Amino acid sequence: MPSVTGIIGGSGFYTMSGETESVVSTVQTPFSEYPVLIYRSMVGECPVVFLPRHGSEHGIPPHRVNYRANLWAIQQSGATAILAVNVVGGIREGLDPGILLVPDQIIDYTSNRDHTFFDVLDGVDNHIDFTWPYNENLRKALLAASDELGVACNDGGVYGCTQGPRLETAAEIRRMQADGCDIVGMTGMPEAALARELGIAYACIALVVNRAAGLTEDVISFADIATTLDRGIETIRRLLQAALPKLP
Ligand code: HPA
């Protein structure tokens, strides 16, 4: 029996299609009075627990997501690996709307998020190594799936995670560019670090939906983002379905 994989859906990705026997379960966690809703299903032979990060109807903005409750619930559901879907702006030249990328690094620009399970110093080892924030085997599975489907997907890149919910200023993006960021989004952290704290392998597939602030003549169009999102999410669904059987 293959082990359970967690899939965290981002903006525009609220159900895991191609599923059979999708069952909602509620998981109570120490981090909220409300339970987390998790959708269990089989994707082919692979058991999956799906969690829409922003809620099933996008009610929760990035800075209000209860990342600790989500990660805890996914672990309680038996997952040992997580594939996360994130929607981002493109900073590096060529990262235009519609492009996919599997990042290999993160810079965290968020603030005031509950970002650790280790905020009580109780004598246990409460530091994690985070040199390489994403699991290489999972990254490879995503890239192999994109090859198999003939879908272009960039291997590696630095995800700069901002606090949101507003988009960035042009000067902030120039600073992030100088820092080495290739993409910018609002949900990559603390999710990746919390997964590492729990010992869950974690990787991200990022969909570029706009050029980041100040990199084009125009202001950012939310209508254009919605169109790109609709098209891109379908591709990501297929890619995840192809990646699941390749997971170690
Ligand atoms: N900035 C931050 N988050 C985002 C963006 C962006 O330009 N596009 C999609 N998510």
PDB file of C-alpha atoms and ligand atoms in Angstrom:
ATOM      1  CA  MET A   1       0.000   0.000   0.000  1.00  0.00           C
ATOM      2  CA  PRO A   2       1.638   3.290  -1.049  1.00  0.00           C
ATOM      3  CA  SER A   3       1.976   5.869   1.725  1.00  0.00           C
ATOM      4  CA  VAL A   4      -0.399   8.816   1.947  1.00  0.00           C
ATOM      5  CA  THR A   5       0.534  12.063   0.182  1.00  0.00           C
ATOM      6  CA  GLY A   6      -0.780  15.439   1.265  1.00  0.00           C
ATOM      7  CA  ILE A   7      -1.675  17.924  -1.442  1.00  0.00           C
ATOM      8  CA  ILE A   8      -2.135  21.546  -0.445  1.00  0.00           C
ATOM      9  CA  GLY A   9      -4.132  23.497  -2.998  1.00  0.00           C
ATOM     10  CA  GLY A  10      -3.540  27.212  -3.479  1.00  0.00           C
ATOM     11  CA  SER A  11      -5.628  29.939  -5.116  1.00  0.00           C
ATOM     12  CA  GLY A  12      -7.961  28.493  -7.737  1.00  0.00           C
ATOM     13  CA  PHE A  13      -7.308  24.907  -6.657  1.00  0.00           C
ATOM     14  CA  TYR A  14     -10.044  23.852  -4.271  1.00  0.00           C
ATOM     15  CA  THR A  15     -10.670  20.215  -5.209  1.00  0.00           C
ATOM     16  CA  MET A  16      -8.504  17.306  -6.240  1.00  0.00           C
ATOM     17  CA  SER A  17     -10.212  16.041  -9.373  1.00  0.00           C
ATOM     18  CA  GLY A  18      -9.809  12.568 -10.800  1.00  0.00           C
ATOM     19  CA  GLU A  19     -10.561  11.318  -7.361  1.00  0.00           C
ATOM     20  CA  THR A  20     -12.592   8.360  -6.255  1.00  0.00           C
ATOM     21  CA  GLU A  21     -14.161   7.955  -2.844  1.00  0.00           C
ATOM     22  CA  SER A  22     -13.457  11.510  -1.774  1.00  0.00           C
ATOM     23  CA  VAL A  23     -14.309  11.617   1.897  1.00  0.00           C
ATOM     24  CA  VAL A  24     -14.236  14.671   4.086  1.00  0.00           C
ATOM     25  CA  SER A  25     -12.765  14.177   7.495  1.00  0.00           C
ATOM     26  CA  THR A  26     -12.462  16.753  10.224  1.00  0.00           C
ATOM     27  CA  VAL A  27      -9.261  16.871  12.218  1.00  0.00           C
ATOM     28  CA  GLN A  28      -9.127  18.663  15.555  1.00  0.00           C
ATOM     29  CA  THR A  29      -5.750  20.259  16.298  1.00  0.00           C
ATOM     30  CA  PRO A  30      -4.206  22.068  19.273  1.00  0.00           C
ATOM     31  CA  PHE A  31      -3.966  25.230  17.146  1.00  0.00           C
ATOM     32  CA  SER A  32      -7.601  26.148  16.604  1.00  0.00           C
ATOM     33  CA  GLU A  33     -10.966  25.633  18.196  1.00  0.00           C
ATOM     34  CA  TYR A  34     -12.230  24.724  14.728  1.00  0.00           C
ATOM     35  CA  PRO A  35     -11.375  21.425  13.039  1.00  0.00           C
ATOM     36  CA  VAL A  36      -9.458  21.340   9.756  1.00  0.00           C
ATOM     37  CA  LEU A  37     -11.347  19.819   6.815  1.00  0.00           C
ATOM     38  CA  ILE A  38      -9.345  17.258   4.866  1.00  0.00           C
ATOM     39  CA  TYR A  39     -10.495  15.471   1.722  1.00  0.00           C
ATOM     40  CA  ARG A  40      -9.351  11.874   1.415  1.00  0.00           C
ATOM     41  CA  SER A  41      -9.317  10.236  -1.976  1.00  0.00           C
ATOM     42  CA  MET A  42      -7.556   7.761  -4.227  1.00  0.00           C
ATOM     43  CA  VAL A  43      -5.788   9.185  -7.251  1.00  0.00           C
ATOM     44  CA  GLY A  44      -5.232   6.013  -9.238  1.00  0.00           C
ATOM     45  CA  GLU A  45      -3.512   3.702  -6.761  1.00  0.00           C
ATOM     46  CA  CYS A  46      -2.279   6.547  -4.564  1.00  0.00           C
ATOM     47  CA  PRO A  47      -4.009   7.603  -1.356  1.00  0.00           C
ATOM     48  CA  VAL A  48      -4.202  11.380  -1.082  1.00  0.00           C
ATOM     49  CA  VAL A  49      -5.327  13.849   1.539  1.00  0.00           C
ATOM     50  CA  PHE A  50      -6.209  17.172  -0.019  1.00  0.00           C
ATOM     51  CA  LEU A  51      -6.356  20.443   1.880  1.00  0.00           C
ATOM     52  CA  PRO A  52      -7.358  23.703   0.182  1.00  0.00           C
ATOM     53  CA  ARG A  53      -5.084  26.219   1.913  1.00  0.00           C
ATOM     54  CA  HIS A  54      -7.486  29.155   1.626  1.00  0.00           C
ATOM     55  CA  GLY A  55     -10.560  27.116   2.586  1.00  0.00           C
ATOM     56  CA  SER A  56     -12.898  25.507   0.079  1.00  0.00           C
ATOM     57  CA  GLU A  57     -14.168  28.881  -1.159  1.00  0.00           C
ATOM     58  CA  HIS A  58     -11.071  31.032  -0.789  1.00  0.00           C
ATOM     59  CA  GLY A  59     -12.281  32.671   2.429  1.00  0.00           C
ATOM     60  CA  ILE A  60      -8.883  32.779   4.162  1.00  0.00           C
ATOM     61  CA  PRO A  61      -6.229  35.291   2.999  1.00  0.00           C
ATOM     62  CA  PRO A  62      -2.541  34.247   3.042  1.00  0.00           C
ATOM     63  CA  HIS A  63      -1.648  36.009   6.305  1.00  0.00           C
ATOM     64  CA  ARG A  64      -4.646  34.452   8.110  1.00  0.00           C
ATOM     65  CA  VAL A  65      -4.091  30.847   7.018  1.00  0.00           C
ATOM     66  CA  ASN A  66      -3.606  28.676  10.109  1.00  0.00           C
ATOM     67  CA  TYR A  67      -0.475  26.992   8.767  1.00  0.00           C
ATOM     68  CA  ARG A  68       0.212  25.107  11.996  1.00  0.00           C
ATOM     69  CA  ALA A  69      -3.290  23.621  12.161  1.00  0.00           C
ATOM     70  CA  ASN A  70      -3.128  22.663   8.469  1.00  0.00           C
ATOM     71  CA  LEU A  71       0.239  20.913   8.712  1.00  0.00           C
ATOM     72  CA  TRP A  72      -0.709  19.207  11.952  1.00  0.00           C
ATOM     73  CA  ALA A  73      -3.959  17.939  10.415  1.00  0.00           C
ATOM     74  CA  ILE A  74      -2.165  16.629   7.342  1.00  0.00           C
ATOM     75  CA  GLN A  75       0.267  14.724   9.518  1.00  0.00           C
ATOM     76  CA  GLN A  76      -2.553  13.360  11.673  1.00  0.00           C
ATOM     77  CA  SER A  77      -4.127  12.098   8.439  1.00  0.00           C
ATOM     78  CA  GLY A  78      -1.106   9.902   7.858  1.00  0.00           C
ATOM     79  CA  ALA A  79       0.762  11.872   5.197  1.00  0.00           C
ATOM     80  CA  THR A  80       4.537  11.498   5.034  1.00  0.00           C
ATOM     81  CA  ALA A  81       5.001  13.769   1.995  1.00  0.00           C
ATOM     82  CA  ILE A  82       3.355  16.977   0.798  1.00  0.00           C
ATOM     83  CA  LEU A  83       3.093  18.485  -2.673  1.00  0.00           C
ATOM     84  CA  ALA A  84       2.074  22.125  -2.323  1.00  0.00           C
ATOM     85  CA  VAL A  85       0.596  24.271  -5.076  1.00  0.00           C
ATOM     86  CA  ASN A  86       1.465  27.980  -4.955  1.00  0.00           C
ATOM     87  CA  VAL A  87       0.448  30.819  -7.230  1.00  0.00           C
ATOM     88  CA  VAL A  88       3.185  33.419  -7.718  1.00  0.00           C
ATOM     89  CA  GLY A  89       4.398  36.496  -9.550  1.00  0.00           C
ATOM     90  CA  GLY A  90       7.413  36.141 -11.851  1.00  0.00           C
ATOM     91  CA  ILE A  91      10.526  38.196 -11.065  1.00  0.00           C
ATOM     92  CA  ARG A  92      13.281  36.521 -13.115  1.00  0.00           C
ATOM     93  CA  GLU A  93      13.207  37.440 -16.794  1.00  0.00           C
ATOM     94  CA  GLY A  94      11.242  34.882 -18.808  1.00  0.00           C
ATOM     95  CA  LEU A  95       9.026  33.834 -15.898  1.00  0.00           C
ATOM     96  CA  ASP A  96       5.860  35.010 -17.587  1.00  0.00           C
ATOM     97  CA  PRO A  97       2.229  34.176 -16.811  1.00  0.00           C
ATOM     98  CA  GLY A  98       1.455  30.489 -17.343  1.00  0.00           C
ATOM     99  CA  ILE A  99       4.989  29.255 -16.595  1.00  0.00           C
ATOM    100  CA  LEU A 100       5.553  26.520 -14.014  1.00  0.00           C
ATOM    101  CA  LEU A 101       8.488  26.292 -11.647  1.00  0.00           C
ATOM    102  CA  VAL A 102       9.634  23.864  -8.949  1.00  0.00           C
ATOM    103  CA  PRO A 103      11.652  26.065  -6.575  1.00  0.00           C
ATOM    104  CA  ASP A 104      14.675  24.870  -4.611  1.00  0.00           C
ATOM    105  CA  GLN A 105      15.128  27.811  -2.237  1.00  0.00           C
ATOM    106  CA  ILE A 106      13.059  30.261  -0.199  1.00  0.00           C
ATOM    107  CA  ILE A 107      13.576  33.674   1.339  1.00  0.00           C
ATOM    108  CA  ASP A 108      11.046  34.490   4.046  1.00  0.00           C
ATOM    109  CA  TYR A 109       9.812  38.114   4.156  1.00  0.00           C
ATOM    110  CA  THR A 110       6.718  37.346   6.237  1.00  0.00           C
ATOM    111  CA  SER A 111       6.079  38.682   9.717  1.00  0.00           C
ATOM    112  CA  ASN A 112       3.760  37.932  12.607  1.00  0.00           C
ATOM    113  CA  ARG A 113       2.759  34.486  11.396  1.00  0.00           C
ATOM    114  CA  ASP A 114       2.711  31.529  13.779  1.00  0.00           C
ATOM    115  CA  HIS A 115       5.747  30.007  12.164  1.00  0.00           C
ATOM    116  CA  THR A 116       6.934  27.194  14.425  1.00  0.00           C
ATOM    117  CA  PHE A 117       5.763  24.240  16.486  1.00  0.00           C
ATOM    118  CA  PHE A 118       8.782  24.812  18.743  1.00  0.00           C
ATOM    119  CA  ASP A 119       7.786  27.978  20.534  1.00  0.00           C
ATOM    120  CA  VAL A 120       7.962  26.276  23.888  1.00  0.00           C
ATOM    121  CA  LEU A 121      11.544  25.591  24.941  1.00  0.00           C
ATOM    122  CA  ASP A 122      11.127  22.233  26.616  1.00  0.00           C
ATOM    123  CA  GLY A 123      14.631  20.864  26.355  1.00  0.00           C
ATOM    124  CA  VAL A 124      14.017  18.903  23.162  1.00  0.00           C
ATOM    125  CA  ASP A 125      15.998  19.688  20.043  1.00  0.00           C
ATOM    126  CA  ASN A 126      13.961  22.519  18.650  1.00  0.00           C
ATOM    127  CA  HIS A 127      16.057  23.599  15.684  1.00  0.00           C
ATOM    128  CA  ILE A 128      15.761  22.174  12.191  1.00  0.00           C
ATOM    129  CA  ASP A 129      18.250  22.165   9.374  1.00  0.00           C
ATOM    130  CA  PHE A 130      16.643  24.165   6.574  1.00  0.00           C
ATOM    131  CA  THR A 131      19.603  24.607   4.222  1.00  0.00           C
ATOM    132  CA  TRP A 132      17.580  22.964   1.442  1.00  0.00           C
ATOM    133  CA  PRO A 133      13.961  23.748   2.253  1.00  0.00           C
ATOM    134  CA  TYR A 134      12.424  21.472  -0.390  1.00  0.00           C
ATOM    135  CA  ASN A 135      12.721  17.700  -0.595  1.00  0.00           C
ATOM    136  CA  GLU A 136      14.808  16.724  -3.610  1.00  0.00           C
ATOM    137  CA  ASN A 137      13.019  13.410  -4.301  1.00  0.00           C
ATOM    138  CA  LEU A 138       9.659  15.150  -4.433  1.00  0.00           C
ATOM    139  CA  ARG A 139      11.073  17.910  -6.644  1.00  0.00           C
ATOM    140  CA  LYS A 140      12.419  15.268  -9.012  1.00  0.00           C
ATOM    141  CA  ALA A 141       9.032  13.491  -9.118  1.00  0.00           C
ATOM    142  CA  LEU A 142       7.319  16.764 -10.101  1.00  0.00           C
ATOM    143  CA  LEU A 143       9.917  17.462 -12.792  1.00  0.00           C
ATOM    144  CA  ALA A 144       9.732  13.893 -14.133  1.00  0.00           C
ATOM    145  CA  ALA A 145       5.937  14.211 -14.319  1.00  0.00           C
ATOM    146  CA  SER A 146       6.250  17.449 -16.294  1.00  0.00           C
ATOM    147  CA  ASP A 147       8.698  15.750 -18.699  1.00  0.00           C
ATOM    148  CA  GLU A 148       6.328  12.835 -19.136  1.00  0.00           C
ATOM    149  CA  LEU A 149       3.418  15.164 -19.941  1.00  0.00           C
ATOM    150  CA  GLY A 150       5.535  17.401 -22.167  1.00  0.00           C
ATOM    151  CA  VAL A 151       4.715  20.397 -19.960  1.00  0.00           C
ATOM    152  CA  ALA A 152       7.518  22.973 -19.629  1.00  0.00           C
ATOM    153  CA  CYS A 153       8.559  23.409 -16.012  1.00  0.00           C
ATOM    154  CA  ASN A 154      11.575  25.283 -14.603  1.00  0.00           C
ATOM    155  CA  ASP A 155      13.875  23.306 -12.337  1.00  0.00           C
ATOM    156  CA  GLY A 156      14.906  25.423  -9.341  1.00  0.00           C
ATOM    157  CA  GLY A 157      14.543  29.024  -8.311  1.00  0.00           C
ATOM    158  CA  VAL A 158      14.201  31.160  -5.235  1.00  0.00           C
ATOM    159  CA  TYR A 159      10.703  31.731  -3.866  1.00  0.00           C
ATOM    160  CA  GLY A 160      10.442  35.054  -1.992  1.00  0.00           C
ATOM    161  CA  CYS A 161       7.492  34.865   0.388  1.00  0.00           C
ATOM    162  CA  THR A 162       5.889  38.188   1.305  1.00  0.00           C
ATOM    163  CA  GLN A 163       3.323  38.938   3.988  1.00  0.00           C
ATOM    164  CA  GLY A 164       0.459  40.154   1.798  1.00  0.00           C
ATOM    165  CA  PRO A 165      -2.381  40.421   1.276  1.00  0.00           C
ATOM    166  CA  ARG A 166      -1.397  43.438  -0.817  1.00  0.00           C
ATOM    167  CA  LEU A 167       0.921  42.937  -3.756  1.00  0.00           C
ATOM    168  CA  GLU A 168       4.403  44.464  -3.593  1.00  0.00           C
ATOM    169  CA  THR A 169       5.666  47.907  -4.574  1.00  0.00           C
ATOM    170  CA  ALA A 170       8.041  48.225  -7.519  1.00  0.00           C
ATOM    171  CA  ALA A 171      10.862  49.058  -5.077  1.00  0.00           C
ATOM    172  CA  GLU A 172      10.151  45.942  -2.995  1.00  0.00           C
ATOM    173  CA  ILE A 173      10.394  43.810  -6.120  1.00  0.00           C
ATOM    174  CA  ARG A 174      13.693  45.528  -7.077  1.00  0.00           C
ATOM    175  CA  ARG A 175      14.993  44.673  -3.619  1.00  0.00           C
ATOM    176  CA  MET A 176      13.816  41.068  -3.937  1.00  0.00           C
ATOM    177  CA  GLN A 177      15.474  40.873  -7.358  1.00  0.00           C
ATOM    178  CA  ALA A 178      18.744  42.059  -5.795  1.00  0.00           C
ATOM    179  CA  ASP A 179      18.282  39.425  -3.067  1.00  0.00           C
ATOM    180  CA  GLY A 180      18.126  36.735  -5.757  1.00  0.00           C
ATOM    181  CA  CYS A 181      14.391  35.976  -5.745  1.00  0.00           C
ATOM    182  CA  ASP A 182      12.997  34.446  -8.942  1.00  0.00           C
ATOM    183  CA  ILE A 183       9.330  34.342  -7.931  1.00  0.00           C
ATOM    184  CA  VAL A 184       7.175  36.060  -5.317  1.00  0.00           C
ATOM    185  CA  GLY A 185       4.185  34.654  -3.471  1.00  0.00           C
ATOM    186  CA  MET A 186       2.485  34.886  -0.094  1.00  0.00           C
ATOM    187  CA  THR A 187       1.958  31.303   1.058  1.00  0.00           C
ATOM    188  CA  GLY A 188       5.270  29.429   0.812  1.00  0.00           C
ATOM    189  CA  MET A 189       6.191  30.233   4.410  1.00  0.00           C
ATOM    190  CA  PRO A 190       5.900  29.193   7.159  1.00  0.00           C
ATOM    191  CA  GLU A 191       4.335  26.152   5.466  1.00  0.00           C
ATOM    192  CA  ALA A 192       7.606  24.653   4.215  1.00  0.00           C
ATOM    193  CA  ALA A 193       9.378  25.114   7.555  1.00  0.00           C
ATOM    194  CA  LEU A 194       6.482  23.672   9.558  1.00  0.00           C
ATOM    195  CA  ALA A 195       6.521  20.582   7.338  1.00  0.00           C
ATOM    196  CA  ARG A 196      10.249  20.173   8.053  1.00  0.00           C
ATOM    197  CA  GLU A 197       9.629  20.572  11.790  1.00  0.00           C
ATOM    198  CA  LEU A 198       7.141  17.695  11.593  1.00  0.00           C
ATOM    199  CA  GLY A 199       9.513  15.587   9.497  1.00  0.00           C
ATOM    200  CA  ILE A 200       7.219  15.641   6.442  1.00  0.00           C
ATOM    201  CA  ALA A 201       8.950  15.750   3.042  1.00  0.00           C
ATOM    202  CA  TYR A 202       7.694  18.838   1.180  1.00  0.00           C
ATOM    203  CA  ALA A 203       7.972  20.318  -2.313  1.00  0.00           C
ATOM    204  CA  CYS A 204       6.152  23.036  -4.216  1.00  0.00           C
ATOM    205  CA  ILE A 205       4.876  23.455  -7.740  1.00  0.00           C
ATOM    206  CA  ALA A 206       4.495  27.173  -8.470  1.00  0.00           C
ATOM    207  CA  LEU A 207       2.365  28.689 -11.212  1.00  0.00           C
ATOM    208  CA  VAL A 208       3.332  32.172 -12.410  1.00  0.00           C
ATOM    209  CA  VAL A 209       0.162  34.235 -12.930  1.00  0.00           C
ATOM    210  CA  ASN A 210       1.613  37.729 -13.430  1.00  0.00           C
ATOM    211  CA  ARG A 211       4.855  39.616 -13.853  1.00  0.00           C
ATOM    212  CA  ALA A 212       5.752  41.047 -10.440  1.00  0.00           C
ATOM    213  CA  ALA A 213       5.088  44.707  -9.603  1.00  0.00           C
ATOM    214  CA  GLY A 214       7.008  47.277 -11.635  1.00  0.00           C
ATOM    215  CA  LEU A 215       8.384  44.782 -14.168  1.00  0.00           C
ATOM    216  CA  THR A 216       5.918  45.739 -16.903  1.00  0.00           C
ATOM    217  CA  GLU A 217       4.488  49.052 -18.067  1.00  0.00           C
ATOM    218  CA  ASP A 218       1.075  48.155 -16.675  1.00  0.00           C
ATOM    219  CA  VAL A 219      -0.352  47.732 -13.193  1.00  0.00           C
ATOM    220  CA  ILE A 220      -1.201  44.156 -12.305  1.00  0.00           C
ATOM    221  CA  SER A 221      -4.526  42.991 -13.758  1.00  0.00           C
ATOM    222  CA  PHE A 222      -6.578  40.650 -11.586  1.00  0.00           C
ATOM    223  CA  ALA A 223      -8.737  39.719 -14.575  1.00  0.00           C
ATOM    224  CA  ASP A 224      -5.612  38.528 -16.432  1.00  0.00           C
ATOM    225  CA  ILE A 225      -4.504  36.624 -13.317  1.00  0.00           C
ATOM    226  CA  ALA A 226      -7.869  34.825 -13.146  1.00  0.00           C
ATOM    227  CA  THR A 227      -7.608  33.722 -16.791  1.00  0.00           C
ATOM    228  CA  THR A 228      -4.051  32.416 -16.345  1.00  0.00           C
ATOM    229  CA  LEU A 229      -5.083  30.675 -13.140  1.00  0.00           C
ATOM    230  CA  ASP A 230      -7.977  28.825 -14.784  1.00  0.00           C
ATOM    231  CA  ARG A 231      -5.729  27.439 -17.495  1.00  0.00           C
ATOM    232  CA  GLY A 232      -2.711  26.725 -15.299  1.00  0.00           C
ATOM    233  CA  ILE A 233      -4.514  24.907 -12.512  1.00  0.00           C
ATOM    234  CA  GLU A 234      -5.814  22.291 -14.929  1.00  0.00           C
ATOM    235  CA  THR A 235      -2.228  21.594 -16.035  1.00  0.00           C
ATOM    236  CA  ILE A 236      -1.103  21.363 -12.415  1.00  0.00           C
ATOM    237  CA  ARG A 237      -3.856  18.839 -11.656  1.00  0.00           C
ATOM    238  CA  ARG A 238      -2.603  16.601 -14.471  1.00  0.00           C
ATOM    239  CA  LEU A 239       0.970  17.087 -13.341  1.00  0.00           C
ATOM    240  CA  LEU A 240       0.172  16.094  -9.756  1.00  0.00           C
ATOM    241  CA  GLN A 241      -1.690  13.023 -10.943  1.00  0.00           C
ATOM    242  CA  ALA A 242       1.362  12.019 -12.982  1.00  0.00           C
ATOM    243  CA  ALA A 243       3.759  12.811 -10.116  1.00  0.00           C
ATOM    244  CA  LEU A 244       1.995  10.774  -7.391  1.00  0.00           C
ATOM    245  CA  PRO A 245       2.996   7.305  -8.670  1.00  0.00           C
ATOM    246  CA  LYS A 246       6.603   8.529  -8.982  1.00  0.00           C
ATOM    247  CA  LEU A 247       6.968   9.453  -5.323  1.00  0.00           C
ATOM    248  CA  PRO A 248       9.497   7.387  -3.418  1.00  0.00           C
TER     249      PRO A 248
HETATM  250  N1  HPA B   1       3.109  38.915  -5.460  1.00  0.00           N
HETATM  251  C1  HPA B   1       2.810  38.162  -4.387  1.00  0.00           C
HETATM  252  N2  HPA B   1       2.008  37.111  -4.441  1.00  0.00           N
HETATM  253  C2  HPA B   1       1.504  36.777  -5.634  1.00  0.00           C
HETATM  254  C3  HPA B   1       1.776  37.524  -6.799  1.00  0.00           C
HETATM  255  C4  HPA B   1       2.632  38.652  -6.706  1.00  0.00           C
HETATM  256  O1  HPA B   1       2.912  39.357  -7.684  1.00  0.00           O
HETATM  257  N3  HPA B   1       1.097  36.943  -7.814  1.00  0.00           N
HETATM  258  C5  HPA B   1       0.441  35.872  -7.270  1.00  0.00           C
HETATM  259  N4  HPA B   1       0.685  35.777  -5.962  1.00  0.00           N
END
